[in-house]
PDB file of C-alpha atoms and ligand atoms in Angstrom:
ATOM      1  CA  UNK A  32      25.965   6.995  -4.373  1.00 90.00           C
ATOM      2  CA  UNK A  33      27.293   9.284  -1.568  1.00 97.00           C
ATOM      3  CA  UNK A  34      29.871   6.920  -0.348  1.00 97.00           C
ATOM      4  CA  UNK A  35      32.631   8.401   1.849  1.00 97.00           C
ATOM      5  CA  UNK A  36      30.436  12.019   2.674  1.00 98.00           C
ATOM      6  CA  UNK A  37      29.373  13.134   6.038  1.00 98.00           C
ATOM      7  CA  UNK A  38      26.010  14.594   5.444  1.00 98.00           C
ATOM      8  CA  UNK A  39      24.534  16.977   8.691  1.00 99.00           C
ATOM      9  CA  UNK A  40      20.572  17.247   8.713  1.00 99.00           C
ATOM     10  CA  UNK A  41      18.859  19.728  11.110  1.00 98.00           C
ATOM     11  CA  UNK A  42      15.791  18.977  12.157  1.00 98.00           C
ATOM     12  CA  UNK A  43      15.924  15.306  11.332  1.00 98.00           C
ATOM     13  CA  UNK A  44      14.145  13.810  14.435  1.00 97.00           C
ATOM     14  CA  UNK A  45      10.705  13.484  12.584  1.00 96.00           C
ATOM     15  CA  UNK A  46       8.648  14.678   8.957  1.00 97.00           C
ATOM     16  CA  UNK A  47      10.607  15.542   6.306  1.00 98.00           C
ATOM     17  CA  UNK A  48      14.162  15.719   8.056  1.00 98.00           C
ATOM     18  CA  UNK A  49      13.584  12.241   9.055  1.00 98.00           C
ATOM     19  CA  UNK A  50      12.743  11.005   5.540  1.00 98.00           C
ATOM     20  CA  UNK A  51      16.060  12.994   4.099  1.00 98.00           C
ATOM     21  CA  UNK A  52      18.587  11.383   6.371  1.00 98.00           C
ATOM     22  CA  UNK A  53      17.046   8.306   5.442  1.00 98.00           C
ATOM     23  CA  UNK A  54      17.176   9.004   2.337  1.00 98.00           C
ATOM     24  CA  UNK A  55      20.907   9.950   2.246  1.00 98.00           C
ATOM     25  CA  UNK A  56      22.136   7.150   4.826  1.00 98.00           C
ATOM     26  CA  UNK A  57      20.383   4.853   2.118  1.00 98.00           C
ATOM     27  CA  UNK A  58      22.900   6.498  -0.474  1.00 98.00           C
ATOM     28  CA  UNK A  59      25.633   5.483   1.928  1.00 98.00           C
ATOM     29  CA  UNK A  60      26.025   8.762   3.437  1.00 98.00           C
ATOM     30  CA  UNK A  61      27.498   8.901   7.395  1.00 98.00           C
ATOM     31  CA  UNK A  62      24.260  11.063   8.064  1.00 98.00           C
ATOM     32  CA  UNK A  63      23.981  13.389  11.449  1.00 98.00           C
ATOM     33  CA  UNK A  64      20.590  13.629  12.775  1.00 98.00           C
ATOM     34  CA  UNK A  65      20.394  17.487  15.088  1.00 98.00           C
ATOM     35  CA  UNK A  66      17.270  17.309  16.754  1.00 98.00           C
ATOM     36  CA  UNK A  67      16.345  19.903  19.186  1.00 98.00           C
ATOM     37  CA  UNK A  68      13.149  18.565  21.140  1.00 89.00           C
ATOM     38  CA  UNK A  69      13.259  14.727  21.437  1.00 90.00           C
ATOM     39  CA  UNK A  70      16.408  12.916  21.792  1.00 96.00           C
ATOM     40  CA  UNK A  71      13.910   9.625  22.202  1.00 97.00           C
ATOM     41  CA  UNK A  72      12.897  10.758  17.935  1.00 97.00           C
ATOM     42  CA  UNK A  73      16.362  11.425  16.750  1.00 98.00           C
ATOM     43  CA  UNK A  74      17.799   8.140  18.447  1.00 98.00           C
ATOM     44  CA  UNK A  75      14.294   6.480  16.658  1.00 98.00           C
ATOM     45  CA  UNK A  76      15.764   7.983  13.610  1.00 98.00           C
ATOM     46  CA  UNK A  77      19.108   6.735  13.952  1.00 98.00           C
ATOM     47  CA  UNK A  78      18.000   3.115  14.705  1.00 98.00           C
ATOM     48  CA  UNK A  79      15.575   3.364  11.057  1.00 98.00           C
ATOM     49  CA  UNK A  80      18.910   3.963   9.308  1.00 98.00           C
ATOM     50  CA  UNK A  81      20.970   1.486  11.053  1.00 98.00           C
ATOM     51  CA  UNK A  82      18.106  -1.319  10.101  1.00 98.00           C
ATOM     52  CA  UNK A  83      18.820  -0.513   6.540  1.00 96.00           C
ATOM     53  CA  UNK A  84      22.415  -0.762   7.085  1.00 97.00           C
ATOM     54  CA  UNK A  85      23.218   2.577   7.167  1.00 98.00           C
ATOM     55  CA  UNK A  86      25.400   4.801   9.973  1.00 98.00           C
ATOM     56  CA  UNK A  87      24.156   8.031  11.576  1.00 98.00           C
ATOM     57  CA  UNK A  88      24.260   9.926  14.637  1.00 98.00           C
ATOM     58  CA  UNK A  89      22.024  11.754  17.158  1.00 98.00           C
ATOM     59  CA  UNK A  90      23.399  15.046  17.268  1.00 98.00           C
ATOM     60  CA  UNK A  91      21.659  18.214  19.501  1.00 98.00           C
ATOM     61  CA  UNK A  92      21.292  21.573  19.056  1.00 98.00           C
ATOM     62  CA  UNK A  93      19.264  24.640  18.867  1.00 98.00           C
ATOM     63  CA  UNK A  94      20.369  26.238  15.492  1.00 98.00           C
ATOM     64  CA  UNK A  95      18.351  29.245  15.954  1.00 98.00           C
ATOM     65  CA  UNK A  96      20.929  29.945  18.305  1.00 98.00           C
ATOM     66  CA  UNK A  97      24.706  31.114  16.849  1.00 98.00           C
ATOM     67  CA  UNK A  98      26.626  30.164  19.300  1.00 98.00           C
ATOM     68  CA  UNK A  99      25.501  26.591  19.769  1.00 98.00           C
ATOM     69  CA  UNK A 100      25.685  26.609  16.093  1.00 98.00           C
ATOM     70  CA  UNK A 101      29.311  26.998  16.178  1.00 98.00           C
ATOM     71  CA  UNK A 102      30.225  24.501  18.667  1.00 98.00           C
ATOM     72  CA  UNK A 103      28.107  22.019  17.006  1.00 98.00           C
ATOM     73  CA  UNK A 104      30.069  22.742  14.002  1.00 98.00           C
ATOM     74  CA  UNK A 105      33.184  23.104  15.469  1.00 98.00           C
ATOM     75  CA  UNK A 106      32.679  19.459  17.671  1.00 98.00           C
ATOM     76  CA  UNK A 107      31.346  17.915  14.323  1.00 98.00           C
ATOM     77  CA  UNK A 108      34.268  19.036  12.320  1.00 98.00           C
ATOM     78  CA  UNK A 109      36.722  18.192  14.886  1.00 98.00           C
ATOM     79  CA  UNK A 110      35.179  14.124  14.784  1.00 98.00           C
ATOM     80  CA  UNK A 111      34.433  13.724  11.297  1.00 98.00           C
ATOM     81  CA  UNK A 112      37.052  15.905   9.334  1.00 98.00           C
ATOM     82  CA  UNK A 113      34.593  18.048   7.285  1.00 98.00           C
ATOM     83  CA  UNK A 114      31.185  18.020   6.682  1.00 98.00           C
ATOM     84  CA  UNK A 115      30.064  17.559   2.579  1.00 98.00           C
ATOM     85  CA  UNK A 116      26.412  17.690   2.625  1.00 98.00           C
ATOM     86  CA  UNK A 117      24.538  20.122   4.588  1.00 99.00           C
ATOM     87  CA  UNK A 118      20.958  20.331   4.637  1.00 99.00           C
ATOM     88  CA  UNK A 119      18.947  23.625   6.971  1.00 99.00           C
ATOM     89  CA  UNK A 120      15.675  21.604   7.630  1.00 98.00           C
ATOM     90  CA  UNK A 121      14.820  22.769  10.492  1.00 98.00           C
ATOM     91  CA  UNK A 122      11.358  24.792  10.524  1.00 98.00           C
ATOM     92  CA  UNK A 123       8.601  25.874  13.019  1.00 97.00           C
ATOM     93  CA  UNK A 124       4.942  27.555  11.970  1.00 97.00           C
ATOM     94  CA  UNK A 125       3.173  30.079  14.287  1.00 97.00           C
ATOM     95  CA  UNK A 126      -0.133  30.743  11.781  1.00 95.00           C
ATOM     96  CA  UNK A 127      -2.018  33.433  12.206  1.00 96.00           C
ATOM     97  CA  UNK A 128      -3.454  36.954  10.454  1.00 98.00           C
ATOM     98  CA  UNK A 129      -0.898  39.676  10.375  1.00 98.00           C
ATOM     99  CA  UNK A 130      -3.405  41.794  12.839  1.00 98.00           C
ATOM    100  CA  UNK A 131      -2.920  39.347  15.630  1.00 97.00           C
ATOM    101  CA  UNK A 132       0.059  38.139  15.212  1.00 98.00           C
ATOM    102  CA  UNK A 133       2.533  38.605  18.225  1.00 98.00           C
ATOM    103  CA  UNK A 134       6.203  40.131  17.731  1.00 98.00           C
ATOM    104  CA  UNK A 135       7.167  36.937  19.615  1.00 98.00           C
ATOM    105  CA  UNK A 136       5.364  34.402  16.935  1.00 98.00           C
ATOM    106  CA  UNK A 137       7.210  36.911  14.511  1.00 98.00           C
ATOM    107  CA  UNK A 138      10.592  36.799  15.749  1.00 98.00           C
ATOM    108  CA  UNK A 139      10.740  33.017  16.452  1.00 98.00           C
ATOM    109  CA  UNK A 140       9.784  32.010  13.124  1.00 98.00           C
ATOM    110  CA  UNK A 141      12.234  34.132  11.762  1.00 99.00           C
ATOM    111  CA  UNK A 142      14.701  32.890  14.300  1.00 98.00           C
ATOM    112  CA  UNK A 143      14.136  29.517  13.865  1.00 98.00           C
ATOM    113  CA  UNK A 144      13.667  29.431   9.821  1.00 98.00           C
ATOM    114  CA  UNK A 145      15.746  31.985   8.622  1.00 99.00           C
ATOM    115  CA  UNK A 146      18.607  32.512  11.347  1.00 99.00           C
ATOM    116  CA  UNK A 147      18.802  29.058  11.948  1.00 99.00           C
ATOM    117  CA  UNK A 148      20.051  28.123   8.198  1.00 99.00           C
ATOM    118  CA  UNK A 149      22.094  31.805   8.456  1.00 99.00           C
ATOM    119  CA  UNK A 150      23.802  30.123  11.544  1.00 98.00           C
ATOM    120  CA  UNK A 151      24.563  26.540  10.358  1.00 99.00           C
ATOM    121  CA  UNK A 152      26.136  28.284   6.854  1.00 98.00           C
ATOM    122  CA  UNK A 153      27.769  31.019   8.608  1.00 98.00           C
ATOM    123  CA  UNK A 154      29.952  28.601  10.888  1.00 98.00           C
ATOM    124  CA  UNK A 155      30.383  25.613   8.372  1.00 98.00           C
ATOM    125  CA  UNK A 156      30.985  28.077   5.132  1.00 98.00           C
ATOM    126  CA  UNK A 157      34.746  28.204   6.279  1.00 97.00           C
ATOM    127  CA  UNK A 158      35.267  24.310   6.357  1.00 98.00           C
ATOM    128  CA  UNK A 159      33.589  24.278   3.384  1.00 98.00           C
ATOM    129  CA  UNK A 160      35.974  26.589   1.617  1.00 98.00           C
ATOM    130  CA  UNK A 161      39.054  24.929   2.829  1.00 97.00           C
ATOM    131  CA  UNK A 162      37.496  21.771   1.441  1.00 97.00           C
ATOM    132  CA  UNK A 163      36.993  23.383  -2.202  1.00 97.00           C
ATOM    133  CA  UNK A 164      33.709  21.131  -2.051  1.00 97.00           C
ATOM    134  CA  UNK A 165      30.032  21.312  -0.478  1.00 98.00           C
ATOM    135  CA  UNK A 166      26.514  20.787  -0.782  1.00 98.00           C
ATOM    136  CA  UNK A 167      23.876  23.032   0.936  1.00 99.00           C
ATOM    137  CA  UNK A 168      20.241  22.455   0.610  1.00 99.00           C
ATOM    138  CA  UNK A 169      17.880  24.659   2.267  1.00 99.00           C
ATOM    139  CA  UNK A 170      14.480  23.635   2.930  1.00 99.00           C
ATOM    140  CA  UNK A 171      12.039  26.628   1.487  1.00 99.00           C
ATOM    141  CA  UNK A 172       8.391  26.599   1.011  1.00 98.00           C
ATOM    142  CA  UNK A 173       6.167  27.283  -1.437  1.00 98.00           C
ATOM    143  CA  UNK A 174       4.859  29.739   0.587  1.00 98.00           C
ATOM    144  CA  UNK A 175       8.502  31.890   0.168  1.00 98.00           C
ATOM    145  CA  UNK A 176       7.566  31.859  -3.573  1.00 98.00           C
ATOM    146  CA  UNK A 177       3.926  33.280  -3.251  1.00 97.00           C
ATOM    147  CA  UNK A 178       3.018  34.553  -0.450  1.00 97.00           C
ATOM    148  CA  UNK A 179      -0.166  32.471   1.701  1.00 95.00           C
ATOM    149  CA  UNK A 180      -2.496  34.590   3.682  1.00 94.00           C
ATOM    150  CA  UNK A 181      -1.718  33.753   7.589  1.00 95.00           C
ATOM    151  CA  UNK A 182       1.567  32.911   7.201  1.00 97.00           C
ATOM    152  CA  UNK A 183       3.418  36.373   7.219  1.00 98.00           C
ATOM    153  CA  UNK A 184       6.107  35.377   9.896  1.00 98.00           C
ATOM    154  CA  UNK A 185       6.605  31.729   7.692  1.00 98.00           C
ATOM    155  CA  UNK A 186       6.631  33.259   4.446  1.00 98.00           C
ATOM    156  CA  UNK A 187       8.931  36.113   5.060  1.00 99.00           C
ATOM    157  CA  UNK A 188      11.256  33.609   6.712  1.00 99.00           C
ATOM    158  CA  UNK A 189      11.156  31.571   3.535  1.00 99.00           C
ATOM    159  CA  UNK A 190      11.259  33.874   1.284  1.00 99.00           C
ATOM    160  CA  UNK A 191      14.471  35.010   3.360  1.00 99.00           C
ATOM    161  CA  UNK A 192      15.930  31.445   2.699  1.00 99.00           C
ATOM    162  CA  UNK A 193      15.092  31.839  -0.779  1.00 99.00           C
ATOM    163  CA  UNK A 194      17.407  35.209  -0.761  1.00 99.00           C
ATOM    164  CA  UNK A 195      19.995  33.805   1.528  1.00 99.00           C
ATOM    165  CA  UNK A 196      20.233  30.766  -0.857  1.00 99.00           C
ATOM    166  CA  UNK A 197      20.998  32.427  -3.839  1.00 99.00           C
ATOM    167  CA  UNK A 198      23.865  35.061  -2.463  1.00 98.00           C
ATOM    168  CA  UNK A 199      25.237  31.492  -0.739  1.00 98.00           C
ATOM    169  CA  UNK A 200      25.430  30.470  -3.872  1.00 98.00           C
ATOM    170  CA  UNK A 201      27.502  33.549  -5.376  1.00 98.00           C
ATOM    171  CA  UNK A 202      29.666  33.901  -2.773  1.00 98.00           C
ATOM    172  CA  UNK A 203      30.583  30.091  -2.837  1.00 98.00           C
ATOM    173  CA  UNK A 204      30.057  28.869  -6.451  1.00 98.00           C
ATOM    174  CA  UNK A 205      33.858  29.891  -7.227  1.00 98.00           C
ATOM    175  CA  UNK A 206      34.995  26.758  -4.674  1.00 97.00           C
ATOM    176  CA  UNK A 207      33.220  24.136  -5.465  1.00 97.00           C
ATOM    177  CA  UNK A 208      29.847  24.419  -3.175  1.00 98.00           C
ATOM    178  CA  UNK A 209      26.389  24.641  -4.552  1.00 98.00           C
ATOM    179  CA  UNK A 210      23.609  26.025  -2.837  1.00 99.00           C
ATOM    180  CA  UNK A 211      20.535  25.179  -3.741  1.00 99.00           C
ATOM    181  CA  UNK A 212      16.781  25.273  -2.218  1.00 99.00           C
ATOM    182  CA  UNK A 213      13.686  22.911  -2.097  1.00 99.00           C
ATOM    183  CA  UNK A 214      10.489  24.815  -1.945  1.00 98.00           C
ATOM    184  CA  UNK A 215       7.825  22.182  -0.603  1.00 98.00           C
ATOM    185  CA  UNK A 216       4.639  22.100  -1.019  1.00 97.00           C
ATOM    186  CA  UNK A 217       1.963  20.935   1.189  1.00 97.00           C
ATOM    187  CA  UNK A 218       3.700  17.656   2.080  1.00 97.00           C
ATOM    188  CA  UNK A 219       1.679  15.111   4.957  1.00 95.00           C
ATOM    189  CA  UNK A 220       3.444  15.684   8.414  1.00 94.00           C
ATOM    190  CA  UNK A 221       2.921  16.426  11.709  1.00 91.00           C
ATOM    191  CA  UNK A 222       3.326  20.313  10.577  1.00 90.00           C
ATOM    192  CA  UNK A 223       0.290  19.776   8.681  1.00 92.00           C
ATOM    193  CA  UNK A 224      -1.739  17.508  10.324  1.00 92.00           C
ATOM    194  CA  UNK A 225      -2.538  20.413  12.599  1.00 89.00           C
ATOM    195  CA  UNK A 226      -4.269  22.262   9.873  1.00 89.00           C
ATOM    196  CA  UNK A 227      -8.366  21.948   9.822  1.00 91.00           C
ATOM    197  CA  UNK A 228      -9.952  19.697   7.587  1.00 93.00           C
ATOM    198  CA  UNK A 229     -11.653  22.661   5.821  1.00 94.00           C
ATOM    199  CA  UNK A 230      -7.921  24.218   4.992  1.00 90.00           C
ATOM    200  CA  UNK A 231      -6.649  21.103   3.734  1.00 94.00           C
ATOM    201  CA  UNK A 232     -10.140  20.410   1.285  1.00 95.00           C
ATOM    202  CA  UNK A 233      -9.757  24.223   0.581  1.00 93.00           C
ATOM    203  CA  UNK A 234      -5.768  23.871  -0.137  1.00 92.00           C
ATOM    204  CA  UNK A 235      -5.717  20.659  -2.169  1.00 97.00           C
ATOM    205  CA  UNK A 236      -8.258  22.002  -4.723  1.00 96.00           C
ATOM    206  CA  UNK A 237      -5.524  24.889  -5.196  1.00 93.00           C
ATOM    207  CA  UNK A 238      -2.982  22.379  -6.177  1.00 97.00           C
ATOM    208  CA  UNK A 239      -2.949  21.136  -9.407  1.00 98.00           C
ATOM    209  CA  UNK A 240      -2.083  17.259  -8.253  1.00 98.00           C
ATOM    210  CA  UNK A 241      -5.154  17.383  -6.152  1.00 98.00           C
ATOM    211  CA  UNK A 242      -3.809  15.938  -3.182  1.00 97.00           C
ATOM    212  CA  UNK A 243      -0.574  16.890  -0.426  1.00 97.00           C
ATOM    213  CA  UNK A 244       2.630  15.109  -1.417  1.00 98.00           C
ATOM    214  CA  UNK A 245       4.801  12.777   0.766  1.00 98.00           C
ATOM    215  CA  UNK A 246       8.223  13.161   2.577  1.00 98.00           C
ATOM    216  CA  UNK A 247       9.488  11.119   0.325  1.00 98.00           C
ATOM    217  CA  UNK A 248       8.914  13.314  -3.048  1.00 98.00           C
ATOM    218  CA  UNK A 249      10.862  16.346  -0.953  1.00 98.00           C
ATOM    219  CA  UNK A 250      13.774  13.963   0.259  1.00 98.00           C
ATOM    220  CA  UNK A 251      14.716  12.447  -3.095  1.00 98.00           C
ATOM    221  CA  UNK A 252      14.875  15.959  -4.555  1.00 98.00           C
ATOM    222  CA  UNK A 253      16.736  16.348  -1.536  1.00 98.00           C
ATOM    223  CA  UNK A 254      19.451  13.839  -2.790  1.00 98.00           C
ATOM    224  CA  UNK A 255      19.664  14.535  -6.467  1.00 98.00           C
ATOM    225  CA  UNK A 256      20.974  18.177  -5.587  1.00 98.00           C
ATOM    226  CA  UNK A 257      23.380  16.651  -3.077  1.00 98.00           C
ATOM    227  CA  UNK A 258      24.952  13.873  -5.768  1.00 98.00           C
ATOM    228  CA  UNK A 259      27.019  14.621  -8.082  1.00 96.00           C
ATOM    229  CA  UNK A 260      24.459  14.241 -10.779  1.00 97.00           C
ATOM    230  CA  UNK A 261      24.102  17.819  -9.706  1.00 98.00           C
ATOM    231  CA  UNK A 262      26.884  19.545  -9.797  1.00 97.00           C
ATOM    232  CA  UNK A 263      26.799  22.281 -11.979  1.00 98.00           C
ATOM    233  CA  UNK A 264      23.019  23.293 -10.462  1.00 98.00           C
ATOM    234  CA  UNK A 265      23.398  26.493  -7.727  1.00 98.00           C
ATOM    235  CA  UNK A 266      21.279  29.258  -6.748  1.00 99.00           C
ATOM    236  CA  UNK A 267      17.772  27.328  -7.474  1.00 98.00           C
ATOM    237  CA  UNK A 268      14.817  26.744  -6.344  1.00 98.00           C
ATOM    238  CA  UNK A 269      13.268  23.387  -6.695  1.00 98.00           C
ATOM    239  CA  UNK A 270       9.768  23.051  -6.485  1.00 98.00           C
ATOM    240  CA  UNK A 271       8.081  20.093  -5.159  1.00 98.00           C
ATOM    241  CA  UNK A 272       4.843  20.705  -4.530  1.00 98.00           C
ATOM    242  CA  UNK A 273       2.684  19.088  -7.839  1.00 98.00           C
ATOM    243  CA  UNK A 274       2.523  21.659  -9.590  1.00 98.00           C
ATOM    244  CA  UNK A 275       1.584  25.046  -7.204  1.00 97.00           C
ATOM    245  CA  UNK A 276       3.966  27.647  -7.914  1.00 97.00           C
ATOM    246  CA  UNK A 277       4.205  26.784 -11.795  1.00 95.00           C
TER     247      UNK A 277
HETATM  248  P1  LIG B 245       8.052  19.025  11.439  1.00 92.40           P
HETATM  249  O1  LIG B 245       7.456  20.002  12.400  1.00 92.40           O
HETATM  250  O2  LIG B 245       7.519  17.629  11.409  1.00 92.40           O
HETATM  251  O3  LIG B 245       9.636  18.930  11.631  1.00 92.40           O
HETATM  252  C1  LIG B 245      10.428  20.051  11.872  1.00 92.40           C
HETATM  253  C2  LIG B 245      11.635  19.599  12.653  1.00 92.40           C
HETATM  254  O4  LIG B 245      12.471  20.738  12.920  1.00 92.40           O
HETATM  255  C3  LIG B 245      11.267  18.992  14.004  1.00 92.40           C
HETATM  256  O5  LIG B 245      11.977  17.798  14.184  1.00 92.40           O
HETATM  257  C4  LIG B 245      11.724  20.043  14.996  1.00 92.40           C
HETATM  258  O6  LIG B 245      12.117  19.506  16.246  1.00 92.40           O
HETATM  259  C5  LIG B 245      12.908  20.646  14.263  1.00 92.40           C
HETATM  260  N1  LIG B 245      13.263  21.962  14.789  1.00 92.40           N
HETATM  261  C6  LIG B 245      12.430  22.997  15.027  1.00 92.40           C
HETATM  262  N2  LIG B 245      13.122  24.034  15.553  1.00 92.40           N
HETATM  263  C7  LIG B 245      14.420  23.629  15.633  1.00 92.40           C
HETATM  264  C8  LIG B 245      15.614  24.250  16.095  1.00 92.40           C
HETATM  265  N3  LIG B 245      15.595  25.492  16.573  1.00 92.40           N
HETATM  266  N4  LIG B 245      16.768  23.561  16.011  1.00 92.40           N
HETATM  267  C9  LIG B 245      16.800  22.298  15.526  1.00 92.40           C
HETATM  268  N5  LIG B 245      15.695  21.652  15.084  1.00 92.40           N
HETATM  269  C10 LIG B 245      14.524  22.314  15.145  1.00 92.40           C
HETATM  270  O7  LIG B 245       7.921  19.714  10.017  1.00 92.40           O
HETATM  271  P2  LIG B 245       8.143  19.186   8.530  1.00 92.40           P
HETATM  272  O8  LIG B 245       6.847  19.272   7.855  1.00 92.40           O
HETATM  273  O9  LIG B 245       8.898  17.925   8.520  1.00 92.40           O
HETATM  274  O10 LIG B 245       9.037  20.382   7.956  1.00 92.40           O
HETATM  275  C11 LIG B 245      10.420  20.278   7.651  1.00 92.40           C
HETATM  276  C12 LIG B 245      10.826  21.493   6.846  1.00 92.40           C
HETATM  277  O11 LIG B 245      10.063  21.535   5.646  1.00 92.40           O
HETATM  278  C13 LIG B 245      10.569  22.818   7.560  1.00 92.40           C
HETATM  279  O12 LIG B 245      11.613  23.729   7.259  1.00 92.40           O
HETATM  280  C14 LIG B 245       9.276  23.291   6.938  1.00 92.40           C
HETATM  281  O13 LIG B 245       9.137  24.684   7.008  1.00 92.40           O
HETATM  282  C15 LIG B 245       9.445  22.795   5.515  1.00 92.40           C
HETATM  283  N6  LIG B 245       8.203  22.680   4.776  1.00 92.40           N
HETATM  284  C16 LIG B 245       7.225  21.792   5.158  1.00 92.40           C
HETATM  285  C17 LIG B 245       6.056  21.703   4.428  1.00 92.40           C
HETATM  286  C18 LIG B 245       4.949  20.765   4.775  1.00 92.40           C
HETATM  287  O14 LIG B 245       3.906  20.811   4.105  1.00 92.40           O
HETATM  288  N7  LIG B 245       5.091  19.883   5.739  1.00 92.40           N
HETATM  289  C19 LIG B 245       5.824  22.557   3.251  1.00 92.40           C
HETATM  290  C20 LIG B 245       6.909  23.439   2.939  1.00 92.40           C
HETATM  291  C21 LIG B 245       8.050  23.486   3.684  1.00 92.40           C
END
């Protein structure tokens, strides 16, 4: 149970961010939903957890911009007293083969993926340390781990996340705060339902489950590394993806 902790999901508005908050709201969590495209999605979101008698919010923001970062942090620390639970969801693809890939698909990816969860940590890590307590979960990717052809921008960023997680995790561990990351696998959203059916016959065949997982599988992974069941994990990297990085 996460009774009594304020829990801050970017990204939340839809796919996997959506099935985390409601994940954690069903936990008990006070859950804030940052969205960054539809307010419409995130208040959608926010409605799902209040039907299973759960409390959230509808919070925006860009976080692959630092200093809207900080004043979301600074606004959401100033009404709710601290944040405990953390998770960088927030993700974008821009496929393509490194040959024609533009420096702006490049550096918006990385922006976005990689910057984004450097931003959120960067202007919450102080709270954190004055709380002696915390929970960060960044959302990786499979890709991170091993590379996927067409996805240089992606997989550098995640691989980044991968790297950012762990030194979080040093530089933290001594307080109180974990840091961990979920690597993903192909999991059914709207990030993948753009994909051609000959990628996703080609991709499931590569994974040893033989078929794309659900939002679900990444969420509840989601919430054992933010209970307390998990508090002496930091600096990993949970893979949830049946079986494709083994
Ligand atoms: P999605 O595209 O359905 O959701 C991503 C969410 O992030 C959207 O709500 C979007 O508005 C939000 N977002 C994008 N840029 C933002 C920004 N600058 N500030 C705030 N919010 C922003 O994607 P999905 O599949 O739910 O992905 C969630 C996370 O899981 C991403 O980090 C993604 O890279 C990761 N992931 C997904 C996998 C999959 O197979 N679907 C596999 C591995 C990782």
């Amino acid at each position: 149970m996460l009774e009594g902790k304020i829990a801050l999901v970017t990204g939340a508005s839809r796919g996997i961010g959506r099935e985390i908050a409601l994940s954690l709201a069903g936990r008990r969590a006070f859950v804030i939903v940052n969205y960054n495209g539809s307010r419409e999605r995130a208040e959608e979101t926010v409605h799902e957890i209040e039907k299973i008698g759960g409390k959230a919010v509808a919070f925006p923001c860009d976080v692959s911009d630092f200093a809207a970062t900080e004043q979301m942090m600074k606004e959401l620390v100033k009404t709710y007293g601290k944040i405990d639970i953390l998770v960088n969801n927030a993700g974008i693809t821009r496929d393509g083969l490194i040959m024609r890939m533009s420096e702006e698909d490049f550096d918006r990816v990385i922006a976005t993926n990689l910057k984004g969860a450097f931003n959120t940590i960067r202007h919450l890590s102080r709270q954190m340390l004055k709380q002696k307590s915390g929970r960060i979960i960044n959302i990786a990717s499979v890709s991170g781990v091993l590379g996927n052809a067409g996805q240089a921008n992606y997989a550098a960023s995640k691989a980044g996340v991968i790297g950012l997680t762990k030194t979080m995790a040093r530089e933290l561990a001594g307080r109180g705060i974990t840091v961990n990351a979920v690597a993903p696998g192909f999991i059914d959203t709207d990030m993948t339902k753009v994909l051609p059916e000959a990628v996703k016959t080609a991709v499931t065949e590569e994974i040893p489950m033989k078929r794309f997982g659900e939002t679900k599988d990444v969420a509840e992974a989601v919430v054992f590394l933010a209970s307390d069941a998990a508090s002496y994990i930091t600096g990993q990297v949970l893979c949830v993806d049946g079986g494709m990085a083994m």
